[in-house]
mmCIF file of C-alpha atoms in Angstrom:
data_model
loop_
_atom_site.group_PDB
_atom_site.id
_atom_site.type_symbol
_atom_site.label_atom_id
_atom_site.label_comp_id
_atom_site.label_asym_id
_atom_site.label_seq_id
_atom_site.Cartn_x
_atom_site.Cartn_y
_atom_site.Cartn_z
ATOM 1 C CA UNK A 286 75.863 77.010 106.802
ATOM 2 C CA UNK A 287 75.793 80.228 105.344
ATOM 3 C CA UNK A 288 77.534 80.552 101.820
ATOM 4 C CA UNK A 289 80.825 82.297 102.169
ATOM 5 C CA UNK A 290 80.738 81.680 105.879
ATOM 6 C CA UNK A 291 84.029 81.105 107.807
ATOM 7 C CA UNK A 292 84.444 77.478 108.011
ATOM 8 C CA UNK A 293 87.196 77.645 110.677
ATOM 9 C CA UNK A 294 89.254 79.725 113.164
ATOM 10 C CA UNK A 295 91.790 79.154 115.673
ATOM 11 C CA UNK A 296 93.057 81.701 118.181
ATOM 12 C CA UNK A 297 91.234 84.701 116.798
ATOM 13 C CA UNK A 298 91.813 87.647 119.415
ATOM 14 C CA UNK A 299 89.826 90.276 117.601
ATOM 15 C CA UNK A 300 86.828 90.110 115.227
ATOM 16 C CA UNK A 301 88.275 92.844 113.241
ATOM 17 C CA UNK A 302 90.698 90.356 112.169
ATOM 18 C CA UNK A 303 88.752 88.171 110.171
ATOM 19 C CA UNK A 304 89.558 88.634 106.190
ATOM 20 C CA UNK A 305 86.995 88.916 103.704
ATOM 21 C CA UNK A 306 86.218 88.164 100.005
ATOM 22 C CA UNK A 307 84.376 89.756 97.393
ATOM 23 C CA UNK A 308 82.539 89.299 95.094
ATOM 24 C CA UNK A 309 81.616 85.858 96.299
ATOM 25 C CA UNK A 310 80.438 84.131 94.341
ATOM 26 C CA UNK A 311 82.994 85.030 91.470
ATOM 27 C CA UNK A 312 83.646 84.375 87.476
ATOM 28 C CA UNK A 313 87.293 83.762 89.168
ATOM 29 C CA UNK A 314 88.566 87.364 89.763
ATOM 30 C CA UNK A 315 88.178 88.492 93.353
ATOM 31 C CA UNK A 316 89.705 90.546 96.211
ATOM 32 C CA UNK A 317 90.952 89.114 99.557
ATOM 33 C CA UNK A 318 90.821 91.716 102.389
ATOM 34 C CA UNK A 319 93.360 91.340 105.389
ATOM 35 C CA UNK A 320 92.832 93.343 108.064
ATOM 36 C CA UNK A 321 96.220 94.184 110.194
ATOM 37 C CA UNK A 322 98.034 91.621 111.349
ATOM 38 C CA UNK A 323 101.149 91.232 113.591
ATOM 39 C CA UNK A 324 102.964 89.125 111.465
ATOM 40 C CA UNK A 325 103.532 87.574 107.791
ATOM 41 C CA UNK A 326 100.475 86.329 106.129
ATOM 42 C CA UNK A 327 99.997 83.139 104.138
ATOM 43 C CA UNK A 328 97.253 82.504 101.454
ATOM 44 C CA UNK A 329 96.420 79.034 100.404
ATOM 45 C CA UNK A 330 93.793 78.270 97.671
ATOM 46 C CA UNK A 331 92.589 74.754 97.054
ATOM 47 C CA UNK A 332 89.722 72.985 95.449
ATOM 48 C CA UNK A 333 87.931 70.454 97.471
ATOM 49 C CA UNK A 334 90.207 67.772 96.737
ATOM 50 C CA UNK A 335 92.830 69.579 98.556
ATOM 51 C CA UNK A 336 94.985 70.288 95.398
ATOM 52 C CA UNK A 337 96.824 73.562 95.924
ATOM 53 C CA UNK A 338 95.940 76.119 93.135
ATOM 54 C CA UNK A 339 97.744 79.366 94.153
ATOM 55 C CA UNK A 340 99.493 80.184 97.277
ATOM 56 C CA UNK A 341 101.148 83.488 98.482
ATOM 57 C CA UNK A 342 102.967 85.071 101.132
ATOM 58 C CA UNK A 343 102.733 88.808 102.256
ATOM 59 C CA UNK A 344 105.356 90.615 104.324
ATOM 60 C CA UNK A 345 103.486 93.615 105.021
ATOM 61 C CA UNK A 346 101.571 93.538 107.737
ATOM 62 C CA UNK A 347 99.360 96.781 107.133
ATOM 63 C CA UNK A 348 95.574 96.439 106.052
ATOM 64 C CA UNK A 349 95.327 95.782 102.325
ATOM 65 C CA UNK A 350 93.304 94.089 99.070
ATOM 66 C CA UNK A 351 95.010 91.326 97.545
ATOM 67 C CA UNK A 352 93.397 90.739 93.922
ATOM 68 C CA UNK A 353 93.065 87.108 92.758
ATOM 69 C CA UNK A 354 92.210 85.845 89.269
ATOM 70 C CA UNK A 355 91.788 82.129 89.531
ATOM 71 C CA UNK A 356 92.047 80.405 86.166
ATOM 72 C CA UNK A 357 90.326 77.372 87.227
ATOM 73 C CA UNK A 358 87.314 75.583 86.305
ATOM 74 C CA UNK A 359 83.938 76.318 88.156
ATOM 75 C CA UNK A 360 83.516 75.243 91.615
ATOM 76 C CA UNK A 361 84.374 75.748 95.185
ATOM 77 C CA UNK A 362 87.626 76.765 96.315
ATOM 78 C CA UNK A 363 88.654 77.181 99.934
ATOM 79 C CA UNK A 364 90.824 80.201 100.738
ATOM 80 C CA UNK A 365 93.117 79.625 103.870
ATOM 81 C CA UNK A 366 94.814 82.668 105.596
ATOM 82 C CA UNK A 367 97.519 81.783 108.101
ATOM 83 C CA UNK A 368 99.024 84.759 110.220
ATOM 84 C CA UNK A 369 101.273 83.173 113.266
ATOM 85 C CA UNK A 370 99.145 80.538 114.836
ATOM 86 C CA UNK A 371 95.821 82.183 113.682
ATOM 87 C CA UNK A 372 94.278 80.182 110.624
ATOM 88 C CA UNK A 373 91.081 81.106 108.964
ATOM 89 C CA UNK A 374 89.433 79.466 105.913
ATOM 90 C CA UNK A 375 86.829 80.639 104.056
ATOM 91 C CA UNK A 376 85.119 79.144 100.720
ATOM 92 C CA UNK A 377 84.439 81.125 97.559
ATOM 93 C CA UNK A 378 82.393 79.585 94.504
ATOM 94 C CA UNK A 379 83.693 80.200 90.986
ATOM 95 C CA UNK A 380 80.930 79.822 88.231
#
């Protein structure tokens, strides 16, 4: 698998939907770019054990950049973005 590749998607109607994360790898600060959606988005960050590190709900459906600054130890984290019945997951490496 390619580093930073999406590890799962469901019901994605357009390839322009997929959010992006940069920089990846990171020291903890990164930006998640969300394309326009038809519903609110829930963003959940977990570690590989499934413990929730942070959750945000975005009401605005316009394209936007969302900044994060994870105060977490180095490791691999899963960024899950859910909009309606669409769920995408991407991993981010924190050094």
